[in-house]
XYZ file of C-alpha atoms in Angstrom:
563
model
C -10.614 11.611 -10.520
C -8.232 8.869 -9.404
C -6.946 8.238 -5.865
C -3.387 7.369 -4.846
C -4.233 3.698 -4.330
C -6.133 3.439 -7.603
C -3.203 4.940 -9.473
C -0.689 2.590 -7.821
C -2.749 -0.503 -8.571
C -3.390 0.416 -12.172
C 0.223 1.418 -12.852
C 1.585 -1.876 -11.537
C -1.035 -4.019 -13.256
C -0.571 -2.203 -16.575
C 3.171 -2.826 -16.325
C 3.049 -6.605 -15.977
C 2.971 -7.039 -12.194
C 0.696 -10.035 -11.639
C 1.243 -11.222 -8.050
C 1.370 -9.699 -4.585
C 1.887 -11.151 -1.112
C 1.239 -9.347 2.123
C -0.500 -8.693 5.415
C -3.148 -5.978 5.435
C -3.109 -3.171 8.008
C -4.337 0.396 8.292
C -1.501 1.648 6.120
C -1.959 -0.661 3.145
C -5.404 -2.271 3.126
C -6.752 0.160 0.508
C -3.555 -0.206 -1.519
C -4.240 -3.950 -1.643
C -7.745 -3.175 -2.880
C -6.187 -1.034 -5.588
C -4.049 -3.986 -6.677
C -6.805 -6.595 -6.684
C -9.302 -4.308 -8.437
C -6.889 -4.163 -11.374
C -6.308 -7.901 -11.583
C -3.183 -8.395 -9.482
C -3.460 -11.737 -7.693
C -3.038 -11.325 -3.949
C -2.162 -13.998 -1.402
C -2.424 -13.118 2.264
C 0.505 -14.263 4.389
C 0.408 -14.839 8.146
C 3.451 -12.686 8.890
C 5.099 -9.806 7.053
C 8.442 -11.619 7.200
C 6.828 -14.489 5.351
C 5.250 -12.171 2.778
C 8.556 -10.653 1.685
C 10.168 -14.104 1.425
C 7.250 -15.225 -0.744
C 7.867 -12.305 -3.104
C 11.596 -13.077 -3.056
C 11.038 -16.753 -3.931
C 8.546 -15.794 -6.628
C 11.226 -13.642 -8.247
C 13.863 -16.371 -7.976
C 11.653 -18.922 -9.734
C 10.113 -16.671 -12.386
C 12.455 -13.723 -12.892
C 9.459 -11.408 -12.441
C 8.955 -8.726 -9.795
C 6.234 -9.406 -7.236
C 4.821 -7.013 -4.663
C 5.175 -7.479 -0.927
C 2.803 -5.181 0.903
C 2.704 -4.329 4.616
C 1.586 -1.658 6.987
C 3.982 0.865 8.483
C 5.948 0.661 11.726
C 5.812 -2.891 13.114
C 4.460 -4.242 9.838
C 7.564 -2.966 8.106
C 10.068 -3.979 10.775
C 8.682 -7.523 10.687
C 10.119 -7.840 7.177
C 13.724 -7.242 8.263
C 15.203 -10.747 7.985
C 13.462 -11.805 4.783
C 14.034 -8.390 3.219
C 17.747 -8.516 4.027
C 17.999 -11.961 2.461
C 16.294 -10.630 -0.679
C 18.735 -7.716 -0.797
C 21.754 -9.979 -0.498
C 20.318 -12.328 -3.112
C 19.631 -9.399 -5.478
C 15.957 -10.216 -5.931
C 13.571 -7.810 -7.625
C 10.886 -7.159 -5.000
C 8.618 -4.119 -4.764
C 7.817 -3.408 -1.113
C 4.596 -1.391 -0.963
C 4.200 -0.284 2.647
C 2.512 2.271 4.829
C 4.422 5.323 5.969
C 4.519 8.136 8.471
C 1.638 10.570 7.833
C 2.585 13.744 5.988
C 0.867 15.577 8.862
C 3.451 14.306 11.348
C 4.562 11.078 13.078
C 2.441 9.018 15.427
C 3.592 7.016 18.433
C 3.985 3.856 16.316
C 6.041 5.534 13.612
C 9.746 5.117 13.052
C 12.210 6.654 10.626
C 11.411 4.201 7.841
C 13.900 5.713 5.432
C 16.726 5.178 7.928
C 15.528 1.636 8.643
C 15.300 0.679 4.970
C 18.531 2.430 4.071
C 20.335 0.385 6.719
C 19.197 -2.707 4.784
C 20.340 -1.136 1.480
C 16.779 -0.727 0.191
C 16.074 2.416 -1.888
C 13.031 4.367 -0.709
C 10.523 6.255 -2.840
C 7.842 8.146 -0.868
C 4.486 8.821 -2.511
C 3.689 12.286 -1.269
C 3.128 14.337 -4.446
C -0.299 14.081 -6.139
C 1.333 15.210 -9.383
C 3.839 12.307 -9.627
C 2.181 9.208 -8.142
C 2.135 7.228 -11.372
C 5.648 8.276 -12.363
C 7.033 7.497 -8.894
C 5.367 4.071 -8.841
C 6.764 3.260 -12.254
C 10.203 4.535 -11.202
C 10.216 2.154 -8.233
C 9.172 -0.766 -10.416
C 11.793 0.099 -13.034
C 14.496 0.210 -10.346
C 13.495 -3.166 -8.893
C 13.564 -4.743 -12.349
C 16.648 -3.256 -13.914
C 18.868 -3.326 -10.822
C 17.482 -6.633 -9.511
C 16.951 -5.418 -5.954
C 14.162 -4.742 -3.450
C 12.757 -1.215 -3.618
C 10.374 0.361 -1.095
C 7.355 2.405 -2.173
C 6.011 4.169 0.940
C 2.441 5.493 1.092
C 1.417 7.863 3.941
C -1.970 6.880 5.459
C -3.447 10.358 5.104
C -2.974 10.216 1.313
C -4.425 6.800 0.455
C -7.777 8.265 -0.624
C -6.414 11.586 -1.819
C -7.078 12.492 -5.443
C -4.091 12.753 -7.743
C -3.489 15.610 -10.149
C -1.028 13.873 -12.438
C -2.304 13.952 -16.044
C -2.960 10.538 -17.539
C -1.627 11.466 -20.966
C 1.769 9.882 -21.499
C 1.789 8.279 -18.066
C 1.093 4.755 -19.265
C 4.105 3.369 -21.154
C 2.491 0.030 -21.847
C 3.635 -3.442 -20.907
C 7.052 -3.538 -19.334
C 9.550 -6.049 -20.776
C 10.313 -9.137 -18.727
C 13.137 -8.788 -16.246
C 15.615 -10.929 -18.161
C 14.562 -10.177 -21.718
C 16.810 -8.792 -24.421
C 15.176 -5.384 -24.119
C 15.887 -4.964 -20.413
C 19.623 -5.691 -20.459
C 22.550 -3.539 -21.461
C 23.845 -5.327 -24.518
C 27.065 -3.351 -24.876
C 30.006 -5.740 -25.037
C 33.054 -4.723 -22.999
C 36.461 -4.960 -24.566
C 38.072 -8.282 -23.685
C 41.744 -8.027 -22.883
C 44.085 -9.915 -25.157
C 45.651 -11.329 -22.034
C 42.526 -13.406 -21.377
C 42.739 -15.001 -24.801
C 46.391 -15.740 -24.137
C 45.345 -17.530 -20.956
C 42.783 -19.521 -22.913
C 45.398 -20.468 -25.490
C 47.800 -21.841 -22.885
C 45.314 -23.495 -20.524
C 45.569 -27.268 -20.369
C 42.836 -27.916 -17.801
C 40.219 -25.160 -18.194
C 37.167 -25.063 -15.920
C 34.037 -22.949 -16.491
C 32.243 -21.931 -13.288
C 28.689 -20.656 -13.786
C 26.996 -18.495 -11.176
C 23.470 -17.191 -10.715
C 24.447 -13.989 -12.496
C 25.153 -15.977 -15.644
C 21.703 -17.564 -15.476
C 19.975 -14.226 -14.930
C 21.909 -12.702 -17.832
C 20.686 -15.456 -20.150
C 24.268 -16.602 -20.650
C 23.869 -20.357 -20.105
C 24.133 -21.343 -23.766
C 26.963 -18.971 -24.641
C 28.980 -19.969 -21.588
C 28.414 -23.630 -22.449
C 29.484 -23.033 -26.059
C 32.657 -21.350 -24.845
C 33.403 -24.343 -22.647
C 32.913 -26.647 -25.627
C 35.369 -24.611 -27.662
C 37.948 -24.793 -24.866
C 37.380 -28.454 -24.048
C 36.565 -27.363 -20.492
C 34.786 -29.043 -17.622
C 31.874 -27.256 -15.942
C 30.835 -26.492 -12.392
C 28.404 -24.086 -10.725
C 27.994 -22.092 -7.555
C 25.417 -23.466 -5.126
C 22.881 -20.815 -6.157
C 23.261 -21.755 -9.838
C 22.774 -25.489 -9.327
C 21.262 -26.988 -12.462
C 22.912 -24.552 -14.883
C 24.654 -27.429 -16.703
C 22.137 -30.193 -15.949
C 22.469 -33.037 -18.438
C 25.909 -31.964 -19.666
C 28.256 -34.986 -19.540
C 31.210 -32.740 -18.641
C 29.560 -31.164 -15.619
C 31.067 -31.735 -12.163
C 27.996 -30.401 -10.367
C 28.204 -27.813 -7.612
C 31.522 -26.235 -6.664
C 32.708 -25.464 -3.136
C 31.750 -27.184 0.071
C 28.862 -29.019 -1.609
C 31.147 -30.625 -4.210
C 31.487 -34.396 -3.967
C 35.026 -35.616 -3.126
C 35.698 -36.822 -6.680
C 34.353 -33.618 -8.201
C 36.409 -31.543 -5.758
C 39.545 -33.409 -6.777
C 38.951 -32.560 -10.445
C 38.185 -28.920 -9.639
C 41.475 -28.802 -7.771
C 43.344 -29.880 -10.913
C 42.137 -26.985 -13.094
C 44.839 -24.553 -14.188
C 42.397 -21.894 -15.432
C 38.978 -21.123 -13.945
C 36.570 -18.830 -15.800
C 33.836 -17.741 -13.368
C 30.762 -16.121 -14.905
C 28.308 -14.273 -12.654
C 29.448 -15.900 -9.405
C 30.185 -13.946 -6.239
C 33.055 -16.334 -5.393
C 32.480 -16.127 -1.665
C 34.271 -18.296 0.875
C 31.691 -21.063 0.482
C 32.030 -21.349 -3.308
C 35.827 -21.434 -3.039
C 35.825 -23.501 0.195
C 37.685 -20.633 1.840
C 40.346 -20.737 -0.860
C 41.229 -24.384 -0.323
C 39.424 -25.827 -3.338
C 41.484 -24.454 -6.232
C 45.074 -25.412 -6.940
C 47.524 -22.746 -5.668
C 48.786 -22.062 -9.185
C 45.382 -21.951 -10.879
C 44.461 -18.665 -12.573
C 41.014 -17.405 -11.568
C 39.233 -15.022 -13.953
C 36.019 -13.445 -12.675
C 33.402 -12.100 -15.093
C 30.889 -9.989 -13.220
C 28.951 -6.731 -13.405
C 30.806 -5.545 -10.306
C 33.787 -3.259 -10.801
C 35.990 -4.825 -8.134
C 36.814 -8.494 -7.476
C 34.762 -10.183 -4.786
C 37.634 -12.369 -3.576
C 41.355 -11.901 -3.003
C 41.793 -15.150 -4.910
C 40.732 -13.507 -8.208
C 43.661 -12.913 -10.577
C 41.749 -10.982 -13.228
C 38.346 -9.271 -13.265
C 36.397 -8.635 -16.461
C 33.604 -6.236 -15.596
C 30.606 -6.749 -17.830
C 27.520 -8.736 -18.735
C 28.197 -12.483 -18.568
C 26.535 -13.223 -21.906
C 28.389 -10.459 -23.719
C 31.776 -11.318 -22.252
C 31.319 -15.029 -22.974
C 30.304 -14.195 -26.548
C 33.329 -11.949 -27.023
C 35.650 -14.620 -25.633
C 34.083 -17.229 -27.888
C 34.515 -14.987 -30.937
C 38.103 -14.328 -29.958
C 38.837 -18.022 -29.452
C 37.379 -18.839 -32.857
C 39.291 -16.012 -34.547
C 42.532 -17.309 -33.088
C 41.683 -20.861 -34.051
C 42.032 -22.106 -30.499
C 41.471 -25.843 -30.180
C 40.070 -27.614 -27.172
C 42.332 -28.942 -24.477
C 42.759 -32.663 -24.051
C 41.588 -32.602 -20.457
C 38.235 -34.207 -21.186
C 39.838 -37.248 -22.745
C 42.245 -37.579 -19.842
C 39.527 -37.612 -17.169
C 36.521 -39.140 -18.982
C 36.664 -42.313 -16.897
C 36.718 -40.253 -13.675
C 33.437 -38.550 -14.553
C 31.530 -41.814 -14.121
C 29.857 -42.284 -10.737
C 30.951 -38.817 -9.699
C 28.176 -37.835 -7.303
C 27.583 -38.133 -3.594
C 25.212 -41.028 -4.231
C 28.277 -43.113 -5.137
C 30.043 -42.435 -1.840
C 29.639 -45.358 0.601
C 28.496 -44.911 4.176
C 27.333 -47.093 7.052
C 23.609 -46.803 7.777
C 23.220 -45.228 11.231
C 19.463 -45.914 11.425
C 18.209 -47.148 14.787
C 14.801 -48.550 13.934
C 12.914 -45.647 15.472
C 15.019 -43.008 13.698
C 16.106 -42.923 10.056
C 19.594 -42.060 8.832
C 19.247 -38.680 7.010
C 21.425 -39.983 4.160
C 19.186 -43.011 3.654
C 16.110 -40.778 3.843
C 17.412 -38.306 1.267
C 18.782 -40.932 -1.104
C 15.501 -42.833 -1.055
C 13.493 -39.685 -1.677
C 15.774 -38.866 -4.619
C 14.206 -41.797 -6.438
C 10.675 -40.737 -5.517
C 10.684 -37.018 -6.281
C 9.126 -35.820 -9.547
C 11.701 -34.829 -12.167
C 10.019 -31.471 -12.759
C 10.337 -29.945 -9.314
C 11.266 -26.749 -7.556
C 13.478 -27.357 -4.552
C 13.211 -24.925 -1.642
C 15.445 -25.267 1.398
C 15.541 -23.471 4.704
C 18.837 -22.878 6.518
C 20.517 -25.271 8.939
C 22.719 -28.343 9.131
C 20.185 -30.461 7.245
C 20.802 -28.511 3.990
C 23.770 -30.747 3.331
C 21.567 -33.725 2.535
C 19.418 -32.190 -0.275
C 22.532 -30.500 -1.680
C 24.299 -33.870 -1.794
C 21.578 -36.060 -3.242
C 18.877 -34.012 -4.979
C 19.318 -32.366 -8.364
C 17.283 -29.575 -9.954
C 16.458 -29.018 -13.647
C 17.780 -25.425 -13.700
C 18.761 -22.582 -11.332
C 15.195 -21.233 -11.292
C 14.196 -24.513 -9.655
C 16.388 -23.952 -6.584
C 15.452 -21.513 -3.826
C 17.839 -21.631 -0.873
C 16.242 -19.249 1.615
C 18.569 -17.691 4.133
C 21.695 -18.698 2.223
C 22.892 -15.150 1.725
C 22.048 -14.073 5.286
C 22.545 -17.400 7.109
C 19.093 -17.212 8.664
C 16.564 -19.948 9.338
C 12.783 -19.945 9.434
C 12.047 -18.802 5.874
C 11.478 -22.211 4.267
C 7.690 -22.447 4.446
C 7.294 -18.897 3.121
C 9.796 -19.582 0.346
C 7.788 -22.650 -0.644
C 4.649 -20.508 -0.995
C 6.320 -18.037 -3.348
C 7.931 -20.812 -5.389
C 4.690 -22.777 -5.653
C 2.722 -19.707 -6.762
C 5.426 -18.799 -9.275
C 5.800 -22.234 -10.858
C 2.477 -24.038 -10.717
C 3.747 -26.366 -13.463
C 6.216 -27.953 -11.048
C 5.778 -29.774 -7.760
C 7.439 -27.807 -4.981
C 9.663 -29.779 -2.609
C 10.647 -27.921 0.545
C 13.199 -29.201 3.056
C 13.466 -27.775 6.558
C 15.048 -28.534 9.899
C 12.835 -28.741 12.945
C 14.159 -25.429 14.308
C 13.440 -23.472 11.132
C 10.109 -25.227 10.620
C 8.877 -24.139 14.035
C 10.208 -20.617 13.568
C 8.224 -20.124 10.343
C 5.327 -22.468 11.140
C 2.606 -19.898 10.532
C 3.277 -19.981 6.794
C 2.570 -23.716 6.628
C -1.069 -22.671 6.894
C -0.522 -20.274 3.977
C 1.098 -23.066 1.981
C -1.891 -25.337 2.590
C -4.330 -22.545 1.753
C -2.501 -21.748 -1.499
C -3.440 -25.247 -2.659
C -0.456 -26.084 -4.875
C 1.300 -29.448 -5.109
C 3.982 -29.422 -2.393
C 6.027 -32.063 -0.608
C 7.369 -30.903 2.770
C 10.328 -32.789 4.260
C 11.103 -31.903 7.878
C 14.429 -33.230 9.169
C 13.632 -33.479 12.882
C 16.743 -34.175 14.948
C 15.232 -32.580 18.041
C 17.426 -29.494 18.179
C 19.588 -26.954 16.424
C 21.835 -29.394 14.590
C 24.344 -26.909 13.178
C 25.075 -25.449 16.605
C 25.509 -28.928 18.050
C 27.963 -29.787 15.255
C 29.949 -26.567 15.576
C 29.978 -25.985 19.293
C 28.934 -29.200 20.982
C 32.548 -30.087 21.718
C 33.621 -26.532 22.516
C 31.854 -26.118 25.836
C 28.358 -25.079 24.728
C 25.469 -26.010 27.022
C 23.730 -28.861 25.195
C 20.401 -28.119 26.886
C 20.260 -24.777 25.046
C 20.503 -26.518 21.675
C 18.451 -29.714 22.055
C 14.693 -29.699 22.634
C 13.346 -33.134 21.705
C 10.935 -34.143 18.953
C 7.910 -32.210 17.752
C 4.821 -33.894 16.303
C 4.893 -32.064 12.985
C 2.578 -34.626 11.391
C -0.228 -33.868 13.833
C 0.331 -30.129 13.461
C 0.204 -30.367 9.664
C -3.021 -32.346 9.760
C -4.555 -29.735 12.038
C -3.723 -27.121 9.401
C -5.296 -29.147 6.600
C -2.314 -30.979 5.110
C -1.785 -34.667 4.545
C 1.047 -35.945 6.752
C 3.053 -38.989 7.834
C 5.743 -39.691 10.395
C 8.842 -41.268 8.878
C 11.153 -43.480 10.925
C 12.193 -45.951 8.215
C 12.288 -46.343 4.435
C 9.031 -48.311 4.579
C 7.240 -45.193 5.834
C 8.007 -43.417 2.545
C 5.412 -45.422 0.628
C 3.086 -42.529 1.398
C 4.996 -40.470 -1.174
C 4.294 -43.035 -3.896
C 0.621 -43.107 -2.899
C 0.395 -39.307 -2.935
C 1.922 -39.107 -6.402
C -0.264 -41.932 -7.713
C -3.280 -39.921 -6.587
C -2.133 -36.826 -8.487
C 0.211 -35.205 -5.933
C -2.462 -32.706 -5.011
C -2.165 -30.337 -2.077
C 0.463 -30.532 0.660
C 2.047 -33.735 1.949
C 4.288 -33.250 4.986
C 6.847 -35.870 6.011
C 7.743 -35.640 9.695
C 11.144 -37.359 9.464
C 12.698 -38.433 12.749
C 16.354 -38.459 11.728
C 19.317 -39.772 13.669
C 20.981 -36.806 15.395
C 24.738 -36.462 15.218
C 25.169 -37.652 11.614
C 27.220 -34.837 10.071
C 26.898 -34.139 6.353
C 30.263 -34.819 4.724
C 29.776 -31.967 2.279
C 29.578 -29.537 5.206
C 32.841 -30.631 6.787
C 34.775 -27.783 5.194
C 32.052 -25.225 5.860
C 31.723 -26.076 9.534
C 35.474 -25.941 9.863
C 35.517 -22.474 8.336
C 32.778 -21.238 10.691
C 34.568 -22.574 13.753
C 37.903 -21.122 12.688
C 39.507 -24.259 11.283
C 40.885 -25.022 7.856
C 38.531 -25.775 5.006
C 38.583 -29.161 3.316
C 41.065 -29.399 0.463
C 40.490 -31.505 -2.652
C 42.875 -34.114 -1.290
C 40.844 -34.598 1.881
């Protein structure tokens, strides 16, 4: 006979689940044993909130569902922030957690279904011995096909119970990868003739690629369509790297766009957005596009995500792009002349070409100088993980990534901080072939500090860059001149280097460019393990690329292409 936990572990392992992250407790410790006994690799986190972010980051870098496992009650509620971020980012995560006993609630129990439903997480409870395998597989299928976290709840009084579900027919074999041809709906929606008319009349077409286009496997088709139209390319922040190496790419759209790129984006008369949510950040609160530009959104949603959208095509990004490309070829559409008109403006387009005056003080380094210098030291094959906070402007301005799977911006969808170290663990486990680079502010680093120990213990090549300005920089920028009490936002420096060494990492304090030689030494020695840079940055230097975003948050007007 087979127990509940044995059946869960075998079902997941037999259906291509290879990694799990979690914190063991009474409600899940035997479930973890069921996973590991069937070959699922398990990494113990220090906090349940870190465990779910690890699974989230693993999905973002690999496209494969990972398990996050916790106990019930407080173990589950500890996942709230990271789980919400995974929901908003549409990450396939299977949350295997304890549950209220079928015999009745205990003092520690809560209404877990209500809690998870409030976060928009579907719940499947394992209470029937006749359907354990089928229910486990149903949860996994839902997480994969709908790209969302799904909770699989196991009551503690059933963990060792024997199941009655017959094995015959219960094992469907290896499950296809999340983004494979077999797992996507390949039906092509009808493309309105009006869209092809827009393509025929556009003189300055712009293709905007979002994360949905990457996940749909649409990068090549979308690029081919842009070539046919003679378009320029840009991406949402979450899809950074989608057009890496393309000479007609403007980089990231929205508040992170460089001034020269923003000016070109503002000249487009037709914008085709594939798989992008088009939130206020991507569109710089509506101020980035020209007032007369036509915005066409291609998305699996059935309603536009922005009032700025003129036309929505609901469907798979790859299929819609293919249909548009076929239609353009059938009509004999020729490329616009926009590329020839602006070719000279695409040279020296990035933030690294924008001049600034070094604000370094000798004992503190200018964050722009720090980030620019590191840009020349980072390995080309890297996964970039960032926490939330004001500092995110610097990596977004100066560091590139090879593709969207190499960029994990934790907290972006939920505007949280403190998830960076955990995100680095999941990314490093998912892509061992790349060095992980994680950037954090001092506030977020301290909030999620426990997972630095997990990162060290995991043993993968990781460079940690802590931007220590001695406080909550974003709050100082937004509210420092609006009457906020500065003492509630500024705390002074933390010795992150000493803390990292105590946890087993290599570390250095950085106050000048000369202190960055440690990065060269680390790489020359094989870039093994964790190197933490405790960077004492000049406070008060505001990232130019965040000027529009901070204005939006504080109720002002977003930056326009002209400014």
